[in-house]
Coordinates of C-alpha atoms and ligand atoms in Angstrom, one line a residue:
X1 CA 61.2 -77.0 159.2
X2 CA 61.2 -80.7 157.5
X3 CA 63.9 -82.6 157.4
X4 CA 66.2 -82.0 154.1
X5 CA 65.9 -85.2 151.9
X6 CA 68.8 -86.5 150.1
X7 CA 67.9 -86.8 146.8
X8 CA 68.4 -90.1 144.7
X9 CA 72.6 -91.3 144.5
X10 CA 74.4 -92.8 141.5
X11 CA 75.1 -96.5 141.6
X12 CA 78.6 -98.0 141.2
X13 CA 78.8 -100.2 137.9
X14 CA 77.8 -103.6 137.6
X15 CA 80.6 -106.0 137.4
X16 CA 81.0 -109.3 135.1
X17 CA 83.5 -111.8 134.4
X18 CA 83.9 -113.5 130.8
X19 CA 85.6 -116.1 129.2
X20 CA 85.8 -114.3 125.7
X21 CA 88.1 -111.9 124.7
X22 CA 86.9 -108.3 125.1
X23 CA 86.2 -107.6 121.4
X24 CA 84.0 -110.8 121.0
X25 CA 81.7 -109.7 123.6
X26 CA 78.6 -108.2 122.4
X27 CA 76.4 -106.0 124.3
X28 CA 78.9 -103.4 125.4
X29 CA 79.1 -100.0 123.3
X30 CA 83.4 -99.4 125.1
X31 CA 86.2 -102.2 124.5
X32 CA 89.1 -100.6 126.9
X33 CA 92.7 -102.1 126.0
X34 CA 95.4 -102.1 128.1
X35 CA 98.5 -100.4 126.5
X36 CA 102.2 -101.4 128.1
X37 CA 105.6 -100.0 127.5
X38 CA 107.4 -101.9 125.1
X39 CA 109.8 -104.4 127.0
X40 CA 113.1 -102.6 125.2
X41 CA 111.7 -99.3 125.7
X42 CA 114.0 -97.4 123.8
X43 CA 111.8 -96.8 120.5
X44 CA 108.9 -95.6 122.0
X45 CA 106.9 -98.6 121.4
X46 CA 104.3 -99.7 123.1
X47 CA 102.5 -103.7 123.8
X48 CA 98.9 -103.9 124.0
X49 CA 96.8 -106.7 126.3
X50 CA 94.9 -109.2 125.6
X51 CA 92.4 -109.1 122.6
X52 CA 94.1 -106.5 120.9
X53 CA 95.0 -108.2 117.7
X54 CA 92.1 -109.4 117.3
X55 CA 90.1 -106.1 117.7
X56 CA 92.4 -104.8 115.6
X57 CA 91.6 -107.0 112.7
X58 CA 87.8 -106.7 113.7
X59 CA 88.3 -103.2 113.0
X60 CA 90.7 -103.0 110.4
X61 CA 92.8 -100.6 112.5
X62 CA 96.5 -101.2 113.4
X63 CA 95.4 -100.4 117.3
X64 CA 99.4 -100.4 118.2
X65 CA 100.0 -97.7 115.6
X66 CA 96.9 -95.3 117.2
X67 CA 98.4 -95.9 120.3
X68 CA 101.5 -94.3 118.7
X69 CA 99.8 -91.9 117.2
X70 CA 98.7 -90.4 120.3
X71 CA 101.8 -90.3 121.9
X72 CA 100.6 -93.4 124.4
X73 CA 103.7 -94.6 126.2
X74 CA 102.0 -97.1 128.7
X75 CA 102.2 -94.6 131.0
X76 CA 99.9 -95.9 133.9
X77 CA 96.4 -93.4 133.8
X78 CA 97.3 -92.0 130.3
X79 CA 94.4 -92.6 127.9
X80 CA 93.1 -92.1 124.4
X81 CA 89.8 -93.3 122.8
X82 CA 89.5 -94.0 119.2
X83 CA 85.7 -93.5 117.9
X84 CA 84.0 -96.9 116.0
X85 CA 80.7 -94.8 114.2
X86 CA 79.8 -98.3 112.6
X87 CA 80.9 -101.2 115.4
X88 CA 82.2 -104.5 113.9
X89 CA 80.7 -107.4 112.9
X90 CA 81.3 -109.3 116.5
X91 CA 80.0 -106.0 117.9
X92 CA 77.5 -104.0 116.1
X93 CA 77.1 -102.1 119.1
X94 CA 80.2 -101.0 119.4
X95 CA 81.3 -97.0 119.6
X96 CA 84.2 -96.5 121.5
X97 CA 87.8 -98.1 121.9
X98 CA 89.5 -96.8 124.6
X99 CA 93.3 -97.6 124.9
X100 CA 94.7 -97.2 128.8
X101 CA 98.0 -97.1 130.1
X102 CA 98.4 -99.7 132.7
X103 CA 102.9 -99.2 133.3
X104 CA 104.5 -102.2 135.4
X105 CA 101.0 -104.0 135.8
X106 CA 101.1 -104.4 139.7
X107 CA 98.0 -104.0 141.4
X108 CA 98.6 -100.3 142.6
X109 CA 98.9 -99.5 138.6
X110 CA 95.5 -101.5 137.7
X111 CA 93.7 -99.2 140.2
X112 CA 95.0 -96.3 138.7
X113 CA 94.2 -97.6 135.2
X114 CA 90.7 -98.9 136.7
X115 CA 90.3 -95.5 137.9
X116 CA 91.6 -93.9 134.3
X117 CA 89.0 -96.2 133.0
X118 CA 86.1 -94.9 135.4
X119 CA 87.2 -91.2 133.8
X120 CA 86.8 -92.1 129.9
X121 CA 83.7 -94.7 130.2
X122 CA 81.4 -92.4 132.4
X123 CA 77.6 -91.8 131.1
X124 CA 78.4 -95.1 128.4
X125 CA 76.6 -98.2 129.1
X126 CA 78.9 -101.0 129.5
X127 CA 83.0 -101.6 128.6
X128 CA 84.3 -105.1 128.5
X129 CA 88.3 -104.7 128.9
X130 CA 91.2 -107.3 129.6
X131 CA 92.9 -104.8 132.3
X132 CA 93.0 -107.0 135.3
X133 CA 94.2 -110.0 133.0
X134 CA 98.0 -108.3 132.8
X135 CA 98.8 -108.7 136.7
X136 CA 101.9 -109.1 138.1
X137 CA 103.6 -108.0 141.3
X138 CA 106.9 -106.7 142.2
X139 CA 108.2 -110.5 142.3
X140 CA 106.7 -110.9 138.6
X141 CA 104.0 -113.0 140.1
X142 CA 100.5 -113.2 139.1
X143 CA 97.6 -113.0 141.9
X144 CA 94.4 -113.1 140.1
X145 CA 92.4 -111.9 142.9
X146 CA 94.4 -108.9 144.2
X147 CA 94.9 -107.9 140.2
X148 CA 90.7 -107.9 140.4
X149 CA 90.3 -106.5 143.5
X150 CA 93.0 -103.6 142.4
X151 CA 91.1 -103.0 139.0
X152 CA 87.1 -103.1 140.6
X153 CA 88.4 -100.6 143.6
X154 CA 89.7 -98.4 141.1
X155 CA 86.7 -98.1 138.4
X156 CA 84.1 -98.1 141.4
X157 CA 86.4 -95.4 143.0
X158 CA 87.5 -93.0 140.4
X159 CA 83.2 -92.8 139.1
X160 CA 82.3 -92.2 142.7
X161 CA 79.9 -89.3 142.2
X162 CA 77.9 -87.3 145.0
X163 CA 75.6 -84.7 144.0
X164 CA 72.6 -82.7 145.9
X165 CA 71.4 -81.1 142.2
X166 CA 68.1 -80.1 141.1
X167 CA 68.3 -81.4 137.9
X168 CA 70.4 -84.9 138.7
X169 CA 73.5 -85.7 139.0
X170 CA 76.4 -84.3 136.1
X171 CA 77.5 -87.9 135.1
X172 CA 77.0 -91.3 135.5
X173 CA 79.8 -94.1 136.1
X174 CA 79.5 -96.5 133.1
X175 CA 76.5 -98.7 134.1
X176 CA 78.3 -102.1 133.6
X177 CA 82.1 -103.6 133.5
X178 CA 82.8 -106.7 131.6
X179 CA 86.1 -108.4 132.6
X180 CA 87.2 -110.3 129.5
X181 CA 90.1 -112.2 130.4
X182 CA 90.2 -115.8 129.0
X183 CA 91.8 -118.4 131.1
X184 CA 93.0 -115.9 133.7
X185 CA 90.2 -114.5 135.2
X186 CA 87.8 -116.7 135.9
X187 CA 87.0 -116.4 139.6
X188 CA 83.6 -115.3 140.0
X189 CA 84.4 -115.4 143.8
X190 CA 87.3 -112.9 143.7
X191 CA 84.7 -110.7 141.5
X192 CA 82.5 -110.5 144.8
X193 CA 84.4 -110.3 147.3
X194 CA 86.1 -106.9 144.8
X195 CA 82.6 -105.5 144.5
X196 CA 82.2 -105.9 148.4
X197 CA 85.6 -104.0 149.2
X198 CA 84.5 -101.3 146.2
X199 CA 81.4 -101.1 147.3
X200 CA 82.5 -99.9 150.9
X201 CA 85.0 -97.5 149.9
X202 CA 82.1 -96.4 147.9
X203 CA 79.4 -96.5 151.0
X204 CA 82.5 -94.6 153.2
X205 CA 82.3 -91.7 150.8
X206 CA 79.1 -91.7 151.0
X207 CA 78.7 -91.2 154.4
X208 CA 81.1 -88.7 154.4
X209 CA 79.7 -86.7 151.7
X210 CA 76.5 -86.0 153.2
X211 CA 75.8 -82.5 154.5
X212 CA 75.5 -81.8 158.3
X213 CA 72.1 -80.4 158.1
X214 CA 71.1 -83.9 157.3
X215 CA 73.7 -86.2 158.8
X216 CA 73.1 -85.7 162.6
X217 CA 73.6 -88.5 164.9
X218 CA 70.0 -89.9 164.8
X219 CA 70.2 -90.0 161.2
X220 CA 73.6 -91.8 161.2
X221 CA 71.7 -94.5 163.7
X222 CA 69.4 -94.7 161.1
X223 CA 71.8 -95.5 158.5
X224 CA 73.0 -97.8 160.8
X225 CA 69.4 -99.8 161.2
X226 CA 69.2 -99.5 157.5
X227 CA 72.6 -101.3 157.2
X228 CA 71.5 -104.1 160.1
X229 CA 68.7 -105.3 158.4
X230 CA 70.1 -105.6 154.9
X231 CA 73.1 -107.5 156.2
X232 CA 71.5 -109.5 159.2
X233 CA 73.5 -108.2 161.8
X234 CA 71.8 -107.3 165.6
X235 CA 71.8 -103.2 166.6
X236 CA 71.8 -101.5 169.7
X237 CA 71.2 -97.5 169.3
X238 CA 72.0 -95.6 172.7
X239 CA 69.6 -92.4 172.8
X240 CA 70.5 -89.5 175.0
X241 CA 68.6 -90.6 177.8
X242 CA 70.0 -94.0 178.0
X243 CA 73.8 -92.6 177.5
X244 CA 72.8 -90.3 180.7
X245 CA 71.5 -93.3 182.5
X246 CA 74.5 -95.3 181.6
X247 CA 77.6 -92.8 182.5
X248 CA 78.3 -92.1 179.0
X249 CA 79.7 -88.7 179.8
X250 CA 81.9 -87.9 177.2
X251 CA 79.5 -88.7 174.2
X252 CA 76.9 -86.1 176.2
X253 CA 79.4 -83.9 177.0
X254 CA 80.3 -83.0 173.5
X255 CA 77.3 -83.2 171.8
X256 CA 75.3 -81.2 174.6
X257 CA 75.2 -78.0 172.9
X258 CA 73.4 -79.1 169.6
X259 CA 69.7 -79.1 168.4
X260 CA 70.0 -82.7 167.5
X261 CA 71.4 -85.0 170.6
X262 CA 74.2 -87.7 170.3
X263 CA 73.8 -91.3 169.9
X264 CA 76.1 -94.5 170.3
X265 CA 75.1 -96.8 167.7
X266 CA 76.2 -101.1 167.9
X267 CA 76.4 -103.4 165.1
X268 CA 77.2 -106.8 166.2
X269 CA 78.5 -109.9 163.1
X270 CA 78.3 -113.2 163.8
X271 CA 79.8 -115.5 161.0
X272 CA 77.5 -117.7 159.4
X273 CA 77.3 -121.3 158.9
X274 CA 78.8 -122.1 162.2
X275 CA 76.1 -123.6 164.9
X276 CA 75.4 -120.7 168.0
X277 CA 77.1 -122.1 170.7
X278 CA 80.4 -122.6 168.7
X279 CA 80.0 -118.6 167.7
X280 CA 79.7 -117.6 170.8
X281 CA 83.0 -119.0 172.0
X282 CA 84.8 -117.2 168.6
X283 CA 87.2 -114.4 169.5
X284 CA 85.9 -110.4 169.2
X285 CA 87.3 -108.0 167.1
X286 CA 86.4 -104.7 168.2
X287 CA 85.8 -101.5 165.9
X288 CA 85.0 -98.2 166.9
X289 CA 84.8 -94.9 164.6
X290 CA 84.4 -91.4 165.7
X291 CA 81.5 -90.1 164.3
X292 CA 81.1 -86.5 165.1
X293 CA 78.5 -85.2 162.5
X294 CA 79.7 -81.8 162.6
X295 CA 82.9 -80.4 164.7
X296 CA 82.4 -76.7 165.0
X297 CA 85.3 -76.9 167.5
X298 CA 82.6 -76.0 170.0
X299 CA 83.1 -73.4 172.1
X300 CA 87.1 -73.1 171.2
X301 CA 85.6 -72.7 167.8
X302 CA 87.8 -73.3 164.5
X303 CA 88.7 -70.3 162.6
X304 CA 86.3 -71.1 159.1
X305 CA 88.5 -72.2 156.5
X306 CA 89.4 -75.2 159.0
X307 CA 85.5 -75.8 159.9
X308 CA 84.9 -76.5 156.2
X309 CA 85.4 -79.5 155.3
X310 CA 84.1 -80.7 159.0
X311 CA 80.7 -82.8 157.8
X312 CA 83.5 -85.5 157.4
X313 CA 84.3 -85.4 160.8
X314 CA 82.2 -88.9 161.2
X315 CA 84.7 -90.7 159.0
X316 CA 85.7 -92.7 161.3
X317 CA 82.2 -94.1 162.0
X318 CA 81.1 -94.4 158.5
X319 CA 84.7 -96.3 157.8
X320 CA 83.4 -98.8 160.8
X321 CA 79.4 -99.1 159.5
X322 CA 80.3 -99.9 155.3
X323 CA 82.8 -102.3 157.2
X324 CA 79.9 -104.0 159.4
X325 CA 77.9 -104.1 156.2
X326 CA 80.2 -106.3 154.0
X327 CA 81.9 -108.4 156.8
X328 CA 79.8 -111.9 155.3
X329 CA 80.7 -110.5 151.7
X330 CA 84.3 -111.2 152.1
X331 CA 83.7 -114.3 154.7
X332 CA 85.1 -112.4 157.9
X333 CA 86.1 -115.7 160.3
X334 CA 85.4 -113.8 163.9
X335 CA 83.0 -112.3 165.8
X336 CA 83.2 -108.0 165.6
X337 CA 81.6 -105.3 167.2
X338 CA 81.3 -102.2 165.6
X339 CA 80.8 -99.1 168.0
X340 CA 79.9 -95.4 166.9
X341 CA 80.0 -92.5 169.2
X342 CA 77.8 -90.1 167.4
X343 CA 77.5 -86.5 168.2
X344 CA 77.8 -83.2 166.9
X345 CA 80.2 -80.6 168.4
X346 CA 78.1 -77.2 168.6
X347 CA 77.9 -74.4 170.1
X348 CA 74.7 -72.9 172.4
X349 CA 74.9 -71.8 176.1
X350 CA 74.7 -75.3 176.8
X351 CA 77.8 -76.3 175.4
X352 CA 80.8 -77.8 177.0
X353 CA 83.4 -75.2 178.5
X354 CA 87.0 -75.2 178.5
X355 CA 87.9 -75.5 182.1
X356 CA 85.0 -78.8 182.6
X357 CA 85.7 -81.6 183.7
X358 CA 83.7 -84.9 183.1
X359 CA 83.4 -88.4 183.5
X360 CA 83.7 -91.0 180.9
X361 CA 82.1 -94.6 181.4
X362 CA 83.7 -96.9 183.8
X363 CA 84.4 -93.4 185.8
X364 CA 88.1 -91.5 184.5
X365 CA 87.8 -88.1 184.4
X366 CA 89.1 -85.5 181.8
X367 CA 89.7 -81.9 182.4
X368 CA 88.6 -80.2 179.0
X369 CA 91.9 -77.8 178.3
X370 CA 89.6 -77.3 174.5
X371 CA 86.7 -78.2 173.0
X372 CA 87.7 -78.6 169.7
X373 CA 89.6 -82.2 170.9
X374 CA 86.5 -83.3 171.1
X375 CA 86.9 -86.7 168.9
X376 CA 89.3 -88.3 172.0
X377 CA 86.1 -87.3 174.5
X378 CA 83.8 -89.5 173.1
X379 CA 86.5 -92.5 171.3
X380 CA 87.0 -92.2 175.2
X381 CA 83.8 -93.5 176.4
X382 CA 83.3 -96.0 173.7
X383 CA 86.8 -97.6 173.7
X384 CA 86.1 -98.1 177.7
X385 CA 82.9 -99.3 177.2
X386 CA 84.4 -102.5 174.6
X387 CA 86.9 -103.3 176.9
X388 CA 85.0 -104.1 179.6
X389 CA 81.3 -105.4 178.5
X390 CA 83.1 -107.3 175.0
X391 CA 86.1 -108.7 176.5
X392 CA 87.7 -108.5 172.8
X393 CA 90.7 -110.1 171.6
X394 CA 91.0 -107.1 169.7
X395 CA 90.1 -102.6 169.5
X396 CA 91.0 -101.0 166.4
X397 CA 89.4 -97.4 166.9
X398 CA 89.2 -95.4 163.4
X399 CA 89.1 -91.4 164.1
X400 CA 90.2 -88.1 162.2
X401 CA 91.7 -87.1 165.3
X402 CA 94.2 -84.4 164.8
X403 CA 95.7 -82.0 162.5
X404 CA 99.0 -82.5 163.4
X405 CA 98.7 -86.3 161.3
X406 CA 98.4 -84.8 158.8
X407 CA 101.5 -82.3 158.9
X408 CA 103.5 -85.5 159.8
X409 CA 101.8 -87.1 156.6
X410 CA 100.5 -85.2 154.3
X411 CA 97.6 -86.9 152.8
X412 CA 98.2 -90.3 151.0
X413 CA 98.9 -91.9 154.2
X414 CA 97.3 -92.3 157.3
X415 CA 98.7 -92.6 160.8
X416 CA 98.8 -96.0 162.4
X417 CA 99.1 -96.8 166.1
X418 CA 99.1 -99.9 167.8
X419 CA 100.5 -101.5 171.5
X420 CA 100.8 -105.1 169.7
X421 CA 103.4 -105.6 166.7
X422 CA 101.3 -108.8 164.7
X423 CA 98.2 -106.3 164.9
X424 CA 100.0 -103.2 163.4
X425 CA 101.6 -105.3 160.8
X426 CA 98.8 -107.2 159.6
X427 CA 96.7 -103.7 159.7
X428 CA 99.9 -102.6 157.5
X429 CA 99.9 -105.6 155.3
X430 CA 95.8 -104.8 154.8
X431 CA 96.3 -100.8 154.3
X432 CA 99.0 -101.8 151.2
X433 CA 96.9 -104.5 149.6
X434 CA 93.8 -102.2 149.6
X435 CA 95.4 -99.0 148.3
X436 CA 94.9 -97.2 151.9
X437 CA 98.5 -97.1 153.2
X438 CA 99.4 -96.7 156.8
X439 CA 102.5 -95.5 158.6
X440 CA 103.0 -96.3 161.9
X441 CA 103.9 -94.1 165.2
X442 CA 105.3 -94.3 168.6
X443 CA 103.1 -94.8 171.7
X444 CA 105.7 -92.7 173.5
X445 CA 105.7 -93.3 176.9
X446 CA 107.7 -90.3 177.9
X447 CA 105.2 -88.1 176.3
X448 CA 102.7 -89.8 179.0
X449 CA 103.5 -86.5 181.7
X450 CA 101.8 -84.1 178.7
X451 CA 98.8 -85.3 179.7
X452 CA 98.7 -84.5 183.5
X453 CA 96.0 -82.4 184.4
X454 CA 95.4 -80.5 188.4
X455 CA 92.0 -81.6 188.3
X456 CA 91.3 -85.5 186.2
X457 CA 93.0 -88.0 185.2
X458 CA 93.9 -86.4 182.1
X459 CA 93.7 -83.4 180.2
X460 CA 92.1 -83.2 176.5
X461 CA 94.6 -80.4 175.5
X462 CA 97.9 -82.1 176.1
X463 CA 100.0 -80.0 173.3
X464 CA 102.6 -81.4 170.8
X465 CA 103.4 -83.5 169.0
X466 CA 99.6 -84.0 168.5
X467 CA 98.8 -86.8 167.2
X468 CA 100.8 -89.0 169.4
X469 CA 99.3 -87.3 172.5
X470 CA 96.2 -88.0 171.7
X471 CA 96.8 -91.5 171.1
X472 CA 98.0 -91.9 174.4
X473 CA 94.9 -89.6 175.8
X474 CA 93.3 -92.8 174.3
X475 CA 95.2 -95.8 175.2
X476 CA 94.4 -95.9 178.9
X477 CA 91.1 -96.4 178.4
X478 CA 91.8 -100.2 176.6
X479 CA 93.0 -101.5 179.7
X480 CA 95.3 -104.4 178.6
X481 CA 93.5 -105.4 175.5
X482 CA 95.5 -105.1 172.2
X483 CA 94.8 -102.1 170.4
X484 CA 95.7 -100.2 167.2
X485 CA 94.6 -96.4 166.4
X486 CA 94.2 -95.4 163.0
X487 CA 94.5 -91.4 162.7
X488 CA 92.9 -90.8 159.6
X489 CA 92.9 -87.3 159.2
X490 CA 95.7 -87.0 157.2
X491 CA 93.4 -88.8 154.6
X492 CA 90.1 -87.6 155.1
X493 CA 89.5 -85.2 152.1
X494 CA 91.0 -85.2 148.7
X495 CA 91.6 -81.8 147.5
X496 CA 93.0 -82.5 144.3
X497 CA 91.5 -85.6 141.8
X498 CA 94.2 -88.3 141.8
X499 CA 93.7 -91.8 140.4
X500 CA 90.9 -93.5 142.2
X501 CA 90.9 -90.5 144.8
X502 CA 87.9 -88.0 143.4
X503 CA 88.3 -84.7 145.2
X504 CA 85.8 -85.0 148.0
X505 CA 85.7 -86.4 151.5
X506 CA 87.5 -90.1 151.2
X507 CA 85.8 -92.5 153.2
X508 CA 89.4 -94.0 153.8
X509 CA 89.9 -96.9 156.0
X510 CA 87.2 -99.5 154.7
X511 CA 88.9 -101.3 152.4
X512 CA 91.7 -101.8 154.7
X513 CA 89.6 -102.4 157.8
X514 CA 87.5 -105.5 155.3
X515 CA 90.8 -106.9 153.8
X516 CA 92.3 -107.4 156.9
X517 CA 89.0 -108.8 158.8
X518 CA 88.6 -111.0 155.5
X519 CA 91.8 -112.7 156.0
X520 CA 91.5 -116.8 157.2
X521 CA 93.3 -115.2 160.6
X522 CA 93.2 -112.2 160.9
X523 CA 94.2 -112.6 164.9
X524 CA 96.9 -114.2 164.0
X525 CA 100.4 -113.6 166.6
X526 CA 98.3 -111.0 168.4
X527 CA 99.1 -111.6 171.7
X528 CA 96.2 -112.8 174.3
Ligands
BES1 N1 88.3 -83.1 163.7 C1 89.5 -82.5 164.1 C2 90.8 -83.0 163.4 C3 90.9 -82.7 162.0 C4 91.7 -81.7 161.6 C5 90.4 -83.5 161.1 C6 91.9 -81.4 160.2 C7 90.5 -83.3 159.7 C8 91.3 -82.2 159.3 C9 89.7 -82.6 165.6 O1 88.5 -82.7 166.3 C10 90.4 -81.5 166.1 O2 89.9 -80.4 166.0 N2 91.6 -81.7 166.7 C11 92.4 -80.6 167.2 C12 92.9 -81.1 168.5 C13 93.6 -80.0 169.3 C14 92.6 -78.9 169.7 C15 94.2 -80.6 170.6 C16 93.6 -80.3 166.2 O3 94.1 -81.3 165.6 O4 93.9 -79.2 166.0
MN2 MN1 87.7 -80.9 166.9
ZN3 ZN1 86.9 -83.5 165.3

């Protein structure tokens, strides 16, 4: 049968920054206000941003009192839209004010009123709105480009759409997003660096929204090639024959029961600007997502309401290639690697059995105890393979390894592990700034013994508590080289729409991954 074909995507808006107020700019049909609690609180009343007055006199509407009207408390998210039939003279074109609660104005509140915005603009044509001009952080201190970046995540998140419809997707975000903010925002480079963290939340999603029947590992490669040439950077794609030839016997091992074989893709960045010789002596950062296209569980096959939401199971990978794709968009200062062991976990007679044993490359063994702890078999392979052919300063592996992170967690936070304390806490400071928040957990060494098998090195199946035995499963295979773990399986899926979080696989980890690799040192204190 042909292949399915994924029919045409939504775009995320377009983004613009202006000098006028938002009322004054013409060629929008939404003006979105930000509305604020009232500094005394006690009445009930409520501020509005900047532009309001004069929209209001524009429109001859006291916009403070519809506010009121509507019960608006400047309760971050909470919204209401007044109707303008006739526009105003600035703005013929105008139809629609929309009046958005953006509370204490820190940059976690104007993602959720970006987001909020995203909700009441979709299928209009562009909104001009002084949101990101009210930031402040807990300190009361402004930081114009976190307040943008805040905002643009947030309206390019909460319209992420995916749909596989005959007759076209149900909505459309707003097609365009004026920031009107005079005198504050004015930095058009804090606009693109926004749209390049936005844009790979929004690429993450993607990737993880796609169905299996499409998304198997050659396909994922493909993305992958796609992604290389628009953003200049070299690939390597592993077939099956080459991973055999190479000792690559975890990645084979787990996707040897499927019609479609695995692959390993490589994406390799090299900043620009900076003369060859002098880039070849900059320090690597390693990344490398698990990108299992489909985990069935294999032959220690997951009971179905568990195998449902498994076509996210590449996460990981698609976290690590919309990360490769913006790394020159947000001026990443060191070399990185991204590695993506792709394969889908099936089952046929010629899948992997409990009871095997195989060999990774650079030779450990691992007793399979289950097949369905699959994501650790071929992060295994991959994480051996960068520590010894990229001698990095630097792994961070991104996986939706285990349930058990996300009984620890629940799922606004993702599980963080790390065997260097600068690298966890800048991978902390970047998971806060870019709305994906980390906790992190013990590499316990005591729990080491759990992993003893008769047979290999290790066992797959080392029991409770999960999530830090599989870490440790991991971190033998990184030799000495720092390394951090992100266990994103906690945060995977969204089940229920909140703020910039549209229910639907998450893509989590991109944002975080770019605004820590976009930092002027992001190796900064890690040990070497
Ligand atoms: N892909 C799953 C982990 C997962 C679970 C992701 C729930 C998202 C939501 C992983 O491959 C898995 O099956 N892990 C097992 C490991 C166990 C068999 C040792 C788990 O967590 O149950
Ligand atoms: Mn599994
Ligand atoms: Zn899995």
């Amino acid at each position: 049968m042909a292949a399915p074909v994924l029919p045409a995507q939504v775009s995320p808006p377009q983004f613009a920054v202006s000098d006028l107020l938002p009322g004054a700019i013409t060629g929008v049909d939404v003006v979105a206000v930000p509305v604020l609690p009232a500094d005394d609180g006690g009445d009930g009343t409520v501020l509005l941003g900047p532009g309001a007055a004069e929209l209001s006199d524009d429109l001859a509407v006291d916009l403070v009192a519809v506010a009121e009207l509507h019960g608006l408390t400047g309760k971050v998210g909470d919204v209401a839209t007044l109707p303008v039939p006739d526009g105003t003279t600035t703005n013929p074109g105008l139809r629609l004010v929309v009046l958005v609660g953006v509370g204490a104005a820190r940059p976690i509140d104007l993602r959720r009123a970006g987001a909020a915005l995203a909700r009441a603009t979709r299928d209009r044509e562009a909104v001009a709105t002084s949101i990101p001009a009210l930031a402040v952080d807990d300190q009361d201190v402004v930081d114009e480009s976190e307040a943008i970046e805040a905002f643009v995540a947030g309206v390019m998140l909460g319209g992420f759409v995916f749909h596989w419809r005959s007759q076209g997707p149900p909505h459309q975000p707003v097609r365009r997003v004026v920031i009107a903010a005079p005198g504050l925002v004015a930095d058009r480079a804090a606009l693109e660096r926004s749209v390049a963290l936005g844009g790979a939340g929004w690429r993450s999603r993607l990737l993880a929204s796609v169905p299996s029947n499409l998304k198997n590992p050659a396909w994922l490669a493909s993305q992958a090639e796609e992604i290389a040439s628009a953003a200049g950077l070299d690939v390597k794609i592993w077939d099956e024959s080459q991973l055999a030839r190479e000792g690559f016997g975890g990645i084979l091992a787990v996707g040897a029961a499927s019609a479609t074989p695995p692959r390993l893709i490589q994406l390799t960045y090299t900043p620009r600007g900076i003369a060859a010789r002098a880039a070849r002596k900059l320090p690597v950062v390693v990344l490398v997502g698990k990108g299992i296209t489909f985990d069935s569980g294999g032959l220690s096959i997951k009971p179905a309401a568990s195998m449902g939401s498994m076509k996210r199971d590449m996460t990981g990978g698609g976290v690590v290639l919309a990360t490769m794709a913006a790394l020159a968009d947000v001026d990443c200062p060191v070399r990185v690697v991204g590695l993506v062991p792709a394969a889908e976990n099936a089952i046929s007679g010629s899948a992997l059995r409990p009871g095997d044993v195989i060999r990774h490359w650079g030779g450990r063994t691992t007793e399979v105890g289950n097949t369905d702890a699959e994501g650790r078999l071929v992060l295994a392979d991959a994480l051996a393979y960068a520590a010894a052919e990229h001698d990095p300063a630097v792994i961070v592996d991104v996986a939706t390894l285990t349930g058990a992170v996300k009984v620890a967690l629940g799922q606004q936070v993702g599980g963080l592990f790390a065997t260097d304390d600068a690298l966890a806490a800048a991978l902390d400071a970047a998971g806060t700034r870019a709305g994906e928040p980390l906790w992190r957990f013990p590499l316990h060494a005591a729990y080491e013994d759990k992993l003893a098998s008769k047979v290999a090195d290790a066992s797959n199946d080392p029991g409770g508590p999960g999530s830090i035995t599989a870490a440790l499963f991991l971190k033998p295979f990184v030799g000495d080289v720092p390394w951090a773990h992100l266990d994103i399986a906690s945060v995977g899926d969204v089940e229920k729409e909140w703020h910039e979080w549209t229910v639907g696989p998450s893509g989590f980890g991109a944002r975080l991954l770019l605004t820590w690799l976009g930092t002027p040192e992001p190796l900064a204190g890690v040990s070497d």
